[in-house]
Amino acid sequence: SIADDYDGQVLITKYNVDESSSVASENGIRGIPTLLVYKNGQVVGQKVGAMSKSELDAFIKQFC
């Protein structure tokens, strides 16, 4: 539902590390879930662990 809230502002995608671990390896991801924020192809933010919708919203707003 958070993707709908930011439609047109932020692209939110999901990546399954069990099917392909290349992105996880490239970014040093050791914990699941991990949220990476990319801007101009570079990681500008990272959060590891489960979050409530309000915590996720606050985290995303930092980068908008």
GROMACS .gro file of C-alpha atoms in nm:
model
   64
    1SER     CA    1   0.000   0.000   0.000
    2ILE     CA    2   0.295   0.236   0.053
    3ALA     CA    3   0.372   0.212  -0.320
    4ASP     CA    4   0.026   0.355  -0.393
    5ASP     CA    5   0.091   0.643  -0.152
    6TYR     CA    6   0.405   0.743  -0.344
    7ASP     CA    7   0.283   0.666  -0.696
    8GLY     CA    8   0.461   0.893  -0.944
    9GLN     CA    9   0.719   1.006  -0.685
   10VAL     CA   10   0.904   0.689  -0.590
   11LEU     CA   11   0.948   0.353  -0.761
   12ILE     CA   12   0.910   0.074  -0.507
   13THR     CA   13   1.017  -0.274  -0.610
   14LYS     CA   14   1.062  -0.607  -0.440
   15TYR     CA   15   1.359  -0.840  -0.493
   16ASN     CA   16   1.367  -1.207  -0.393
   17VAL     CA   17   1.719  -1.290  -0.274
   18ASP     CA   18   1.631  -1.661  -0.258
   19GLU     CA   19   1.587  -1.670  -0.636
   20SER     CA   20   1.897  -1.463  -0.716
   21SER     CA   21   2.146  -1.340  -0.461
   22SER     CA   22   2.353  -1.111  -0.687
   23VAL     CA   23   2.198  -0.783  -0.567
   24ALA     CA   24   2.229  -0.894  -0.205
   25SER     CA   25   2.596  -0.980  -0.256
   26GLU     CA   26   2.672  -0.657  -0.441
   27ASN     CA   27   2.521  -0.450  -0.160
   28GLY     CA   28   2.648  -0.651   0.136
   29ILE     CA   29   2.297  -0.742   0.248
   30ARG     CA   30   2.305  -0.989   0.536
   31GLY     CA   31   1.964  -0.932   0.695
   32ILE     CA   32   1.616  -0.967   0.554
   33PRO     CA   33   1.416  -0.751   0.507
   34THR     CA   34   1.649  -0.478   0.387
   35LEU     CA   35   1.529  -0.160   0.222
   36LEU     CA   36   1.772   0.017  -0.010
   37VAL     CA   37   1.708   0.367  -0.142
   38TYR     CA   38   1.876   0.447  -0.473
   39LYS     CA   39   1.920   0.794  -0.618
   40ASN     CA   40   2.097   0.840  -0.952
   41GLY     CA   41   2.211   0.477  -0.937
   42GLN     CA   42   2.377   0.509  -0.595
   43VAL     CA   43   2.255   0.375  -0.259
   44VAL     CA   44   2.169   0.679  -0.047
   45GLY     CA   45   1.981   0.504   0.233
   46GLN     CA   46   1.949   0.163   0.391
   47LYS     CA   47   1.727   0.020   0.662
   48VAL     CA   48   1.736  -0.338   0.792
   49GLY     CA   49   1.450  -0.505   0.973
   50ALA     CA   50   1.074  -0.495   0.976
   51MET     CA   51   0.904  -0.155   0.999
   52SER     CA   52   0.552  -0.037   1.056
   53LYS     CA   53   0.386   0.157   0.776
   54SER     CA   54   0.440   0.484   0.963
   55GLU     CA   55   0.811   0.406   1.014
   56LEU     CA   56   0.848   0.316   0.645
   57ASP     CA   57   0.667   0.635   0.544
   58ALA     CA   58   0.898   0.848   0.762
   59PHE     CA   59   1.205   0.673   0.621
   60ILE     CA   60   1.098   0.727   0.259
   61LYS     CA   61   1.008   1.094   0.318
   62GLN     CA   62   1.374   1.166   0.401
   63PHE     CA   63   1.460   1.104   0.036
   64CYS     CA   64   1.169   1.273  -0.144
   0.00000   0.00000   0.00000
